[in-house]
Coordinates of C-alpha atoms in Angstrom, one line a residue:
M1421 CA 0.0 0.1 0.0
E1422 CA 2.9 2.3 0.7
S1423 CA 4.4 1.9 -2.7
L1424 CA 1.0 2.9 -4.3
R1425 CA 0.9 5.8 -2.4
L1426 CA 4.2 6.8 -3.5
F1427 CA 3.1 6.0 -6.9
S1428 CA 0.4 8.8 -6.7
F1429 CA 2.9 11.7 -5.5
P1430 CA 1.1 14.8 -7.0
T1431 CA 3.7 16.1 -9.3
S1432 CA 1.2 18.1 -11.1
R1433 CA 1.4 20.7 -8.2
L1434 CA 5.0 21.2 -7.9
F1435 CA 6.6 21.2 -11.4
P1436 CA 6.0 23.5 -14.4
Y1437 CA 5.4 20.5 -16.9
P1438 CA 4.1 17.5 -15.0
S1439 CA 2.6 16.0 -18.3
L1440 CA 5.8 13.9 -19.2
S1441 CA 5.7 12.5 -15.6
P1442 CA 6.5 8.6 -15.8
F1443 CA 2.9 8.3 -13.8
P1444 CA 0.5 9.1 -16.2
S1445 CA -3.3 8.6 -15.0
Q1446 CA -3.7 6.4 -18.0
P1447 CA -1.3 4.8 -20.6
S1448 CA -3.8 5.1 -23.3
P1449 CA 19.1 40.0 -36.9
T1450 CA 22.7 40.0 -35.4
S1451 CA 25.3 38.7 -37.7
F1452 CA 27.0 35.6 -36.7
Q1453 CA 30.0 33.8 -38.2
P1454 CA 29.7 30.1 -39.0
P1455 CA 32.1 27.9 -37.1
P1456 CA 35.7 28.1 -38.0
S1457 CA 37.8 25.4 -39.9
P1458 CA 38.0 22.0 -38.0
I1459 CA 40.8 20.7 -35.8
P1460 CA 40.7 17.1 -34.2
R1461 CA 39.7 16.8 -30.3
L1462 CA 39.6 13.7 -28.6
S1463 CA 36.6 12.9 -26.4
T1464 CA 37.2 12.1 -22.3
R1465 CA 34.8 11.4 -19.8
L1466 CA 34.3 14.2 -17.4
H1467 CA 32.1 14.9 -14.4
V1468 CA 32.3 18.5 -13.2
S1469 CA 29.5 20.2 -11.1
T1470 CA 28.8 23.5 -12.1
S1471 CA 28.6 26.3 -9.3
P1472 CA 25.2 27.5 -8.5
S1473 CA 24.5 31.2 -8.8
S1474 CA 22.7 33.5 -6.3
T1475 CA 19.0 33.8 -6.8
T1476 CA 18.1 36.5 -4.2
T1477 CA 17.3 39.2 -6.6
T1478 CA 14.2 39.7 -8.3
T1479 CA 14.2 41.0 -11.8
S1480 CA 11.8 42.4 -14.2
P1481 CA 10.4 39.8 -17.0
N1482 CA 10.8 42.8 -19.1
P1483 CA 14.7 43.7 -19.2
A1484 CA 16.2 46.6 -20.9
S1485 CA 18.5 46.3 -23.9
T1486 CA 22.0 45.2 -23.3
S1487 CA 25.4 45.0 -25.2
E1488 CA 25.7 41.3 -23.9
T1489 CA 25.1 38.5 -26.8
F1490 CA 24.5 35.1 -26.2
D1491 CA 27.3 32.9 -28.3
W1492 CA 25.4 29.9 -29.6
F1493 CA 28.4 28.3 -30.8
S1494 CA 30.3 28.5 -27.4
H1495 CA 28.2 26.1 -25.2
W1496 CA 27.8 22.2 -24.9
Y1497 CA 24.8 20.6 -26.5
P1498 CA 23.3 17.3 -25.7
L1499 CA 23.4 14.7 -28.5
A1500 CA 21.7 11.6 -27.1
P1501 CA 21.5 9.6 -24.4
I1502 CA 24.4 6.8 -24.1
C1503 CA 21.8 4.1 -23.9
D1504 CA 20.4 4.8 -27.2
L1505 CA 23.7 4.7 -29.0
D1506 CA 24.8 1.5 -30.7
K1507 CA 28.6 1.0 -30.7
R1508 CA 28.4 -1.3 -33.9
A1509 CA 26.9 1.5 -36.2
P1510 CA 27.4 5.3 -36.8
K1511 CA 24.6 7.3 -35.9
A1512 CA 23.5 10.9 -37.6
K1513 CA 22.4 14.0 -35.5
T1514 CA 21.6 17.4 -36.4
V1515 CA 22.3 20.4 -33.8
L1516 CA 22.3 24.3 -34.8
G1517 CA 22.2 23.3 -38.6
L1518 CA 25.3 21.2 -38.1
D1519 CA 25.3 17.6 -39.4
V1520 CA 27.2 15.3 -37.3
V1521 CA 27.8 11.6 -36.9
I1522 CA 28.4 9.8 -33.7
W1523 CA 30.6 6.7 -33.5
W1524 CA 32.4 4.5 -31.2
D1525 CA 36.2 4.4 -31.6
R1526 CA 37.0 1.0 -30.0
V1527 CA 40.9 1.9 -30.6
E1528 CA 40.4 4.6 -27.8
G1529 CA 37.3 3.2 -26.2
A1530 CA 35.3 6.5 -26.4
W1531 CA 32.6 7.9 -28.4
K1532 CA 33.6 10.5 -31.2
V1533 CA 31.7 13.2 -33.1
F1534 CA 32.4 13.8 -36.9
D1535 CA 31.5 16.3 -39.4
D1536 CA 28.7 14.3 -41.2
K1537 CA 30.4 14.3 -44.7
C1538 CA 33.6 12.5 -46.2
P1539 CA 36.3 14.8 -47.5
H1540 CA 36.1 13.0 -50.7
R1541 CA 32.8 13.6 -52.4
L1542 CA 30.8 14.5 -49.3
A1543 CA 28.8 11.5 -48.5
P1544 CA 27.3 11.2 -45.2
L1545 CA 29.6 9.0 -42.9
S1546 CA 26.7 8.2 -40.6
E1547 CA 25.7 5.9 -43.6
G1548 CA 28.9 4.1 -43.3
R1549 CA 30.2 1.5 -41.0
V1550 CA 33.4 0.7 -38.5
D1551 CA 35.9 -1.3 -40.1
P1552 CA 37.6 -4.3 -38.6
Q1553 CA 40.4 -2.1 -37.5
G1554 CA 38.0 0.2 -35.6
R1555 CA 38.2 3.2 -38.2
L1556 CA 35.2 4.7 -39.5
Q1557 CA 34.6 3.9 -43.0
C1558 CA 32.9 5.9 -46.0
V1559 CA 30.6 3.3 -47.9
Y1560 CA 30.8 5.1 -50.9
H1561 CA 34.4 4.9 -51.9
G1562 CA 35.5 3.0 -48.7
W1563 CA 38.1 6.0 -47.3
C1564 CA 38.8 5.2 -43.5
F1565 CA 39.4 7.4 -40.8
D1566 CA 40.6 7.3 -37.3
G1567 CA 39.3 8.7 -34.1
A1568 CA 41.5 11.9 -34.4
G1569 CA 39.7 12.4 -37.9
A1570 CA 42.7 11.6 -40.1
C1571 CA 42.5 9.7 -43.2
K1572 CA 44.3 6.1 -42.9
Y1573 CA 43.4 4.5 -46.0
I1574 CA 42.5 5.4 -49.5
P1575 CA 41.7 2.2 -51.3
Q1576 CA 42.1 4.1 -54.8
A1577 CA 45.5 5.4 -54.0
P1578 CA 48.5 3.1 -55.2
S1579 CA 50.3 1.6 -52.3
L1580 CA 53.6 2.9 -53.8
G1581 CA 52.3 6.2 -54.9
P1582 CA 52.5 9.4 -52.8
P1583 CA 50.7 9.3 -49.3
V1584 CA 47.6 11.2 -50.4
H1585 CA 45.9 10.1 -47.4
K1586 CA 48.2 12.2 -45.3
N1587 CA 47.0 15.3 -46.9
E1588 CA 45.0 17.7 -44.6
K1589 CA 42.5 17.8 -47.1
A1590 CA 41.7 14.2 -46.4
C1591 CA 40.9 14.9 -42.7
V1592 CA 37.4 14.9 -41.1
A1593 CA 36.3 17.8 -38.9
V1594 CA 36.1 16.3 -35.4
Y1595 CA 34.1 18.1 -32.6
P1596 CA 35.1 18.0 -28.9
C1597 CA 32.9 15.8 -27.1
V1598 CA 32.4 14.4 -23.4
E1599 CA 30.2 11.7 -21.8
Q1600 CA 28.6 13.2 -18.8
N1601 CA 25.4 12.4 -16.8
K1602 CA 24.6 9.4 -19.1
L1603 CA 24.5 11.8 -22.1
L1604 CA 26.8 12.4 -24.8
W1605 CA 27.2 16.1 -25.4
F1606 CA 29.4 17.9 -28.0
W1607 CA 31.0 21.5 -28.4
P1608 CA 29.8 22.6 -31.9
N1609 CA 33.0 24.5 -32.8
T1610 CA 36.3 23.0 -34.3
D1611 CA 38.7 26.0 -34.0
S1612 CA 42.0 25.4 -32.5
R1613 CA 41.2 27.7 -29.7
Y1614 CA 38.5 25.0 -28.3
K1615 CA 41.3 22.1 -28.2
D1616 CA 41.2 22.1 -24.5
I1617 CA 37.7 23.6 -24.2
L1618 CA 37.0 20.7 -21.5
N1619 CA 39.6 22.2 -19.1
E1620 CA 37.6 25.5 -19.5
K1621 CA 34.1 24.8 -19.5
T1622 CA 32.2 21.7 -19.1
P1623 CA 28.3 20.8 -19.6
P1624 CA 25.7 21.7 -17.0
Y1625 CA 26.0 18.9 -14.5
I1626 CA 22.9 17.4 -13.2
P1627 CA 23.8 15.4 -9.9
E1628 CA 20.6 13.4 -10.1
L1629 CA 21.3 11.6 -13.1
D1630 CA 24.4 10.1 -11.5
D1631 CA 23.0 9.7 -8.0
P1632 CA 22.6 6.0 -7.3
S1633 CA 19.6 6.8 -5.2
F1634 CA 17.6 8.1 -8.1
T1635 CA 16.3 6.1 -11.0
S1636 CA 16.6 8.4 -14.2
T1637 CA 15.6 6.3 -17.3
M1638 CA 15.8 8.8 -20.5
G1639 CA 13.6 9.7 -23.7
T1640 CA 14.1 11.6 -26.9
R1641 CA 11.8 12.9 -29.3
D1642 CA 12.6 14.9 -32.7
L1643 CA 9.9 17.4 -33.0
L1644 CA 8.5 19.6 -36.1
Y1645 CA 8.6 22.8 -34.5
G1646 CA 11.3 25.3 -33.3
Y1647 CA 13.5 25.3 -30.4
E1648 CA 11.9 28.4 -28.9
V1649 CA 8.5 27.3 -29.3
L1650 CA 9.8 24.0 -27.4
T1651 CA 11.3 25.8 -25.0
E1652 CA 8.5 28.1 -23.8
N1653 CA 6.0 25.1 -23.9
L1654 CA 7.8 23.2 -21.5
M1655 CA 7.8 26.4 -19.0
D1656 CA 4.1 26.7 -19.2
P1657 CA 2.2 24.9 -16.5
A1658 CA -0.9 26.4 -17.2
H1659 CA -1.7 24.3 -20.5
V1660 CA -1.4 20.8 -19.1
P1661 CA -4.8 20.3 -18.0
Y1662 CA -6.1 21.5 -21.4
A1663 CA -3.6 20.0 -24.1
H1664 CA -3.1 16.8 -22.4
H1665 CA -6.5 16.3 -20.8
G1666 CA -7.2 12.7 -20.1
L1667 CA -3.5 11.8 -19.9
M1668 CA -2.5 13.4 -16.7
N1669 CA -3.4 13.2 -12.7
V1670 CA -4.3 16.9 -12.5
R1671 CA -5.6 18.5 -9.4
K1672 CA -9.3 19.0 -9.9
L1673 CA -10.7 22.4 -8.7
E1674 CA -14.2 24.1 -9.1
T1675 CA -12.9 26.4 -11.7
D1676 CA -13.8 24.3 -14.7
R1677 CA -14.1 20.7 -15.9
E1678 CA -10.3 20.3 -16.7
G1679 CA -9.5 22.1 -13.5
G1680 CA -7.4 25.0 -14.4
A1681 CA -6.6 27.6 -11.9
P1682 CA -4.4 30.8 -10.9
L1683 CA -0.8 29.9 -10.5
E1684 CA 1.7 31.7 -8.6
I1685 CA 5.2 31.9 -10.2
T1686 CA 8.0 34.4 -9.5
I1687 CA 10.9 34.9 -11.7
E1688 CA 14.3 35.6 -10.0
K1689 CA 17.7 36.8 -11.3
L1690 CA 17.2 36.8 -15.0
D1691 CA 20.4 37.4 -16.9
I1692 CA 22.6 36.0 -19.7
N1693 CA 23.0 32.9 -17.9
G1694 CA 19.4 32.3 -17.5
F1695 CA 16.9 32.5 -14.7
H1696 CA 15.3 31.0 -11.8
A1697 CA 11.5 30.5 -11.0
K1698 CA 9.5 29.8 -7.8
Q1699 CA 6.6 27.9 -8.1
E1700 CA 4.4 26.5 -5.1
A1701 CA 6.7 24.0 -3.4
G1702 CA 9.2 23.8 -6.1
W1703 CA 11.8 25.4 -8.0
S1704 CA 12.9 25.7 -11.7
K1705 CA 15.8 27.0 -13.5
F1706 CA 16.9 27.7 -17.1
V1707 CA 20.3 27.2 -18.0
P1708 CA 20.9 28.4 -21.8
P1709 CA 21.0 27.0 -24.3
C1710 CA 19.3 23.8 -23.5
L1711 CA 18.6 22.9 -19.7
F1712 CA 15.1 23.3 -18.0
Y1713 CA 15.4 21.9 -14.5
G1714 CA 12.6 21.6 -12.0
S1715 CA 13.0 20.1 -8.4
A1716 CA 11.0 19.7 -5.4
S1717 CA 10.4 17.2 -2.4
K1718 CA 7.1 16.0 -1.3
N1719 CA 7.1 17.7 2.0
F1720 CA 9.2 20.7 0.9
S1721 CA 8.2 24.1 1.5
V1722 CA 10.3 27.5 1.1
T1723 CA 10.3 29.7 4.0
S1724 CA 13.7 31.7 3.7
P1725 CA 15.4 33.1 0.9
N1726 CA 18.9 31.4 1.9
L1727 CA 16.9 27.9 0.9
K1728 CA 16.4 29.0 -2.8
E1729 CA 19.3 27.3 -4.4
E1730 CA 19.3 24.5 -2.0
A1731 CA 15.7 23.5 -3.1
L1732 CA 17.1 22.8 -6.4
T1733 CA 20.0 20.5 -5.5
K1734 CA 19.8 19.2 -1.6
T1735 CA 17.6 16.6 0.1
T1736 CA 17.6 14.6 3.1
D1737 CA 17.5 10.8 3.1
K1738 CA 13.9 11.1 4.2
E1739 CA 12.7 13.5 1.4
Q1740 CA 11.1 12.0 -1.5
R1741 CA 12.0 14.1 -4.1
F1742 CA 11.0 14.2 -8.0
V1743 CA 13.1 16.0 -10.7
L1744 CA 12.0 17.2 -14.2
I1745 CA 15.0 17.3 -16.4
F1746 CA 14.4 18.6 -20.3
L1747 CA 17.2 19.3 -22.7
C1748 CA 15.8 21.6 -25.6
V1749 CA 17.8 21.2 -28.6
P1750 CA 17.9 23.4 -31.8
V1751 CA 17.9 21.4 -34.8
S1752 CA 17.1 23.5 -37.5
P1753 CA 14.7 26.4 -38.5
G1754 CA 11.2 24.9 -37.6
K1755 CA 12.8 21.8 -36.1
S1756 CA 14.0 20.8 -32.5
R1757 CA 15.0 17.8 -30.4
L1758 CA 13.8 17.0 -26.6
I1759 CA 15.8 14.8 -24.3
Y1760 CA 14.1 14.3 -21.2
S1761 CA 14.4 12.5 -17.9
F1762 CA 12.5 12.3 -14.7
P1763 CA 14.6 11.4 -11.7
R1764 CA 13.0 10.3 -8.4
N1765 CA 14.5 8.7 -5.2
F1766 CA 11.1 6.9 -4.2
A1767 CA 9.4 3.8 -6.1
V1768 CA 13.0 3.3 -7.7
W1769 CA 11.7 -0.5 -8.1
L1770 CA 9.3 0.3 -10.8
D1771 CA 11.9 1.1 -13.3
K1772 CA 13.6 -2.3 -12.7
I1773 CA 10.5 -4.1 -13.7
I1774 CA 8.8 -2.1 -16.0
P1775 CA 10.8 -1.7 -19.5
R1776 CA 11.6 1.9 -20.7
W1777 CA 9.4 1.6 -23.9
Y1778 CA 6.3 1.3 -21.6
F1779 CA 6.5 4.6 -20.3
H1780 CA 7.6 6.1 -23.7
I1781 CA 3.9 5.1 -24.8
V1782 CA 2.3 7.7 -22.8
Q1783 CA 5.1 10.4 -22.9
N1784 CA 4.9 10.3 -26.7
L1785 CA 1.2 10.5 -26.6
I1786 CA 1.5 13.7 -24.4
L1787 CA 4.0 15.3 -26.7
D1788 CA 1.6 14.4 -29.7
S1789 CA -1.2 15.9 -28.0
D1790 CA -0.1 19.6 -28.5
L1791 CA 2.3 19.1 -31.2
Y1792 CA -0.1 20.1 -33.9
L1793 CA -1.1 23.0 -31.7
L1794 CA 2.7 24.3 -31.5
H1795 CA 3.4 23.5 -35.0
L1796 CA 0.7 26.0 -36.1
E1797 CA 1.4 28.6 -33.6
E1798 CA 4.7 28.7 -34.6
R1799 CA 3.4 29.8 -38.3
K1800 CA 1.3 32.3 -36.8
L1801 CA 4.4 33.7 -34.9
A1802 CA 6.3 33.8 -38.1
S1803 CA 3.5 35.6 -39.8
A1804 CA 3.4 38.1 -37.1
G1805 CA 7.2 38.5 -36.9
F1806 CA 9.0 36.7 -34.2
S1807 CA 10.3 40.0 -32.9
N1808 CA 6.8 40.9 -32.2
W1809 CA 6.1 38.0 -29.8
H1810 CA 5.5 40.6 -26.9
K1811 CA 3.0 42.5 -29.2
A1812 CA 1.3 39.4 -30.8
C1813 CA 0.7 37.6 -27.6
Y1814 CA -1.6 38.7 -24.6
V1815 CA -0.1 37.2 -21.5
P1816 CA -1.8 39.1 -18.5
T1817 CA -1.4 36.4 -15.6
K1818 CA 1.4 35.2 -13.4
S1819 CA 1.0 31.5 -15.1
D1820 CA 2.7 32.9 -18.0
A1821 CA 5.7 34.1 -15.9
M1822 CA 8.4 31.5 -17.3
V1823 CA 7.2 32.1 -20.8
I1824 CA 7.6 35.8 -20.8
A1825 CA 11.1 35.4 -18.8
F1826 CA 12.4 33.1 -21.7
R1827 CA 11.0 35.3 -24.6
S1828 CA 12.6 38.4 -22.7
W1829 CA 15.9 36.5 -22.5
F1830 CA 15.7 35.3 -26.0
R1831 CA 15.2 38.9 -27.2
K1832 CA 17.6 40.7 -25.0
Y1833 CA 20.7 38.2 -25.5
S1834 CA 19.8 36.9 -28.8
N1835 CA 17.9 39.2 -30.8
N1836 CA 14.5 36.6 -31.0
Q1837 CA 16.6 34.2 -33.0
V1838 CA 19.1 31.2 -32.8
N1839 CA 22.2 31.5 -34.5
W1840 CA 22.0 28.8 -37.4
G1841 CA 25.8 29.5 -38.6
S1842 CA 25.8 28.8 -42.2
M1843 CA 21.9 28.6 -42.3
N1844 CA 21.9 32.1 -41.0
P1845 CA 20.5 34.1 -44.1
A1846 CA 17.2 32.7 -43.7
P1847 CA 16.9 31.9 -39.9
Q1848 CA 13.2 32.5 -40.1
L1849 CA 12.1 30.6 -43.2
L1850 CA 10.2 27.5 -41.8
P1851 CA 9.6 24.4 -43.6
P1852 CA 6.2 23.6 -45.0
T1853 CA 3.6 21.8 -42.9
P1854 CA 3.3 18.3 -43.6
P1855 CA 0.2 16.0 -43.6
K1856 CA -0.8 15.3 -40.0
E1857 CA 0.4 11.8 -40.2
Q1858 CA 3.6 12.9 -40.7
L1859 CA 4.0 15.8 -38.4
L1860 CA 2.8 13.1 -35.6
D1861 CA 5.3 10.3 -36.8
R1862 CA 6.7 8.5 -33.9
Y1863 CA 8.9 6.2 -35.8
W1864 CA 11.4 8.3 -37.4
S1865 CA 11.0 11.1 -34.7
H1866 CA 11.6 8.5 -31.7
V1867 CA 11.6 4.7 -32.3
V1868 CA 14.4 4.7 -34.5
Q1869 CA 16.5 6.9 -32.0
C1870 CA 15.3 4.7 -28.7
T1871 CA 17.0 1.3 -28.2
S1872 CA 14.1 0.2 -26.1
C1873 CA 11.2 1.2 -28.2
S1874 CA 12.9 -0.2 -31.3
G1875 CA 13.6 -3.6 -29.5
A1876 CA 10.0 -3.8 -28.2
L1877 CA 8.8 -3.1 -31.9
K1878 CA 11.0 -5.9 -33.3
T1879 CA 9.6 -8.5 -30.7
L1880 CA 6.0 -7.6 -30.9
K1881 CA 6.2 -7.7 -34.7
A1882 CA 7.7 -11.3 -34.4
I1883 CA 5.0 -11.9 -31.9
E1884 CA 2.1 -10.7 -34.4
V1885 CA 3.3 -13.0 -37.1
S1886 CA 3.8 -15.9 -35.1
L1887 CA 0.2 -15.8 -33.8
Q1888 CA -1.1 -15.4 -37.5
V1889 CA 1.2 -18.5 -38.6
V1890 CA -0.2 -20.5 -35.6
S1891 CA -3.8 -19.5 -36.6
V1892 CA -3.2 -20.5 -40.3
A1893 CA -1.5 -23.6 -39.4
I1894 CA -3.9 -24.9 -37.0
I1895 CA -7.1 -24.1 -39.5
G1896 CA -4.9 -25.7 -42.3
F1897 CA -4.3 -28.9 -40.4
F1898 CA -8.1 -29.6 -39.6
A1899 CA -9.0 -28.6 -43.3
V1900 CA -6.9 -31.7 -44.6
A1901 CA -7.2 -34.0 -41.6
K1902 CA -9.9 -36.8 -41.6
Q1903 CA -12.8 -36.2 -39.4
S1904 CA -12.1 -39.4 -37.0
I1905 CA -8.7 -37.9 -35.6
A1906 CA -10.4 -36.0 -33.0
S1907 CA -13.8 -35.6 -31.1
N1908 CA -16.0 -32.7 -32.0
I1909 CA -15.3 -31.0 -28.6
A1910 CA -11.3 -31.2 -29.3
K1911 CA -11.9 -29.6 -32.9
T1912 CA -14.0 -26.9 -31.5
T1913 CA -11.3 -26.2 -28.7
V1914 CA -8.6 -25.9 -30.8
I1915 CA -10.2 -23.9 -33.9
S1916 CA -11.3 -21.6 -31.0
V1917 CA -7.7 -21.1 -30.0
A1918 CA -6.9 -20.4 -34.0
V1919 CA -9.4 -17.8 -34.1
L1920 CA -8.2 -16.3 -30.6
C1921 CA -4.5 -16.3 -32.1
F1922 CA -5.7 -14.5 -35.1
A1923 CA -7.8 -11.8 -33.0
T1924 CA -4.9 -11.2 -30.9
S1925 CA -2.6 -10.6 -33.9
R1926 CA -5.1 -8.2 -35.4
W1927 CA -5.0 -6.6 -31.8
L1928 CA -1.4 -6.2 -31.7
S1929 CA -1.0 -5.0 -35.0
H1930 CA -3.4 -2.2 -34.0
F1931 CA -1.3 -1.5 -31.1
I1932 CA 1.9 -1.3 -32.9
Q1933 CA 0.5 1.0 -35.3
K1934 CA -0.9 3.7 -32.8
T1935 CA 2.2 3.0 -30.3
F1936 CA 5.3 3.1 -32.7
Y1937 CA 4.1 4.7 -35.6
F1938 CA 1.0 7.2 -35.5
H1939 CA -1.6 7.9 -33.1
D1940 CA -3.6 10.9 -33.4
Y1941 CA -5.2 12.9 -30.4
N1942 CA -8.7 14.5 -31.1
H1943 CA -9.3 17.1 -28.5
A1944 CA -12.9 17.4 -28.9
F1945 CA -13.6 13.9 -27.7
K1946 CA -11.2 14.0 -24.8

């Protein structure tokens, strides 16, 4: 009974975006320069905690203009959870308009991040393979590269001829990368001045992801709307009972059917390094460009300003804490990637017996339930002009405090736009709206990137086919067998089993389709 009570911990009251909780109610124009020329950089594993900043000053959500400019290419970006990477095969990712390839260098025993193009004819290295010598091989012409990006073999070059593979033009651009908090991070610049960047600056450290007393499964999803829309949506707790109606345990009040209510959110210390926010018994912080973090304990209450940062990071052995970790990654104009985790130090046993893909079923449905809204919202903002957000949107209540704070930060320090490097000439050019089935596609946006879901899909498909084979085999056997081989009761029983197997296979086919490929969400009938 105690475990069931912990299972119903009311996270929706404490966090700005409880809708992605693993406990669902039902599973049903500044001018920027592109990155300079590359230099090889080896990856290492590093775990360094960033120092907490003071949060004692309250700042207006509408800051004045400043000469400070946020440098998008001078920060660490998460590429993928380590658990979703395959050491046997390269994997493609896009961040800030940069196409990169992740691969495991078994010679050095480390992950590497390269520019995703072969210097020969620009074929994508992510479509290649790791050869028997542990080198990354381009499958277009067979060129091979070591972990430092140096070309080690050109099949077309005569063995007794000039060593053309040693020419610097044969090298691949290598980005600094680091494995931290069960995530692979990379630094989106290969200039020589960043050769030792790990000694100067590390990714934001999230202690709960490494704390053995916490469970912290991860998920990831590519989304067809931009980074800024994704980030502000995660900072908006007021939309949860409406956009995700029927998917979450939300505190019911007498205000309306869905349970919306006034929310008290206070913003503190907004500067180029982000901001902190207080909401009821919990705290949140935004660490640009990617991290949005929320934390609270079940019995926590803030009574002193001295406890502001401690509320984010400290707990006693008896406190039950739940943490929301969202990593919002800018992919390209109109596209973003969300990496999320919900560490908690109670009911840890659940994640040991329930597979990760089961939680992803509802988490994907939650993302689907407002995806179409946000995709169209972004188009309307583009029509109004992204720099006119404060004029186009009417945000009179405190529930929008974090959204206003983020948009103020985005305007003040980044001129209302992400620096897309070489894509910067048309940063506000959004891709056309695809059909809804493609917009809400789960297979390419999540399943192929998730080892748990892709494994579950393969297993369930095998079970579906097996059920159909068994059903057909039973019916076929009795169709050719003599009438005297079994009694009528036995025949009826076996045929019933065949029909049941076929019906189960059809149900499983429907379950696979809506879980791993496409599941529409109609708000009118929720």
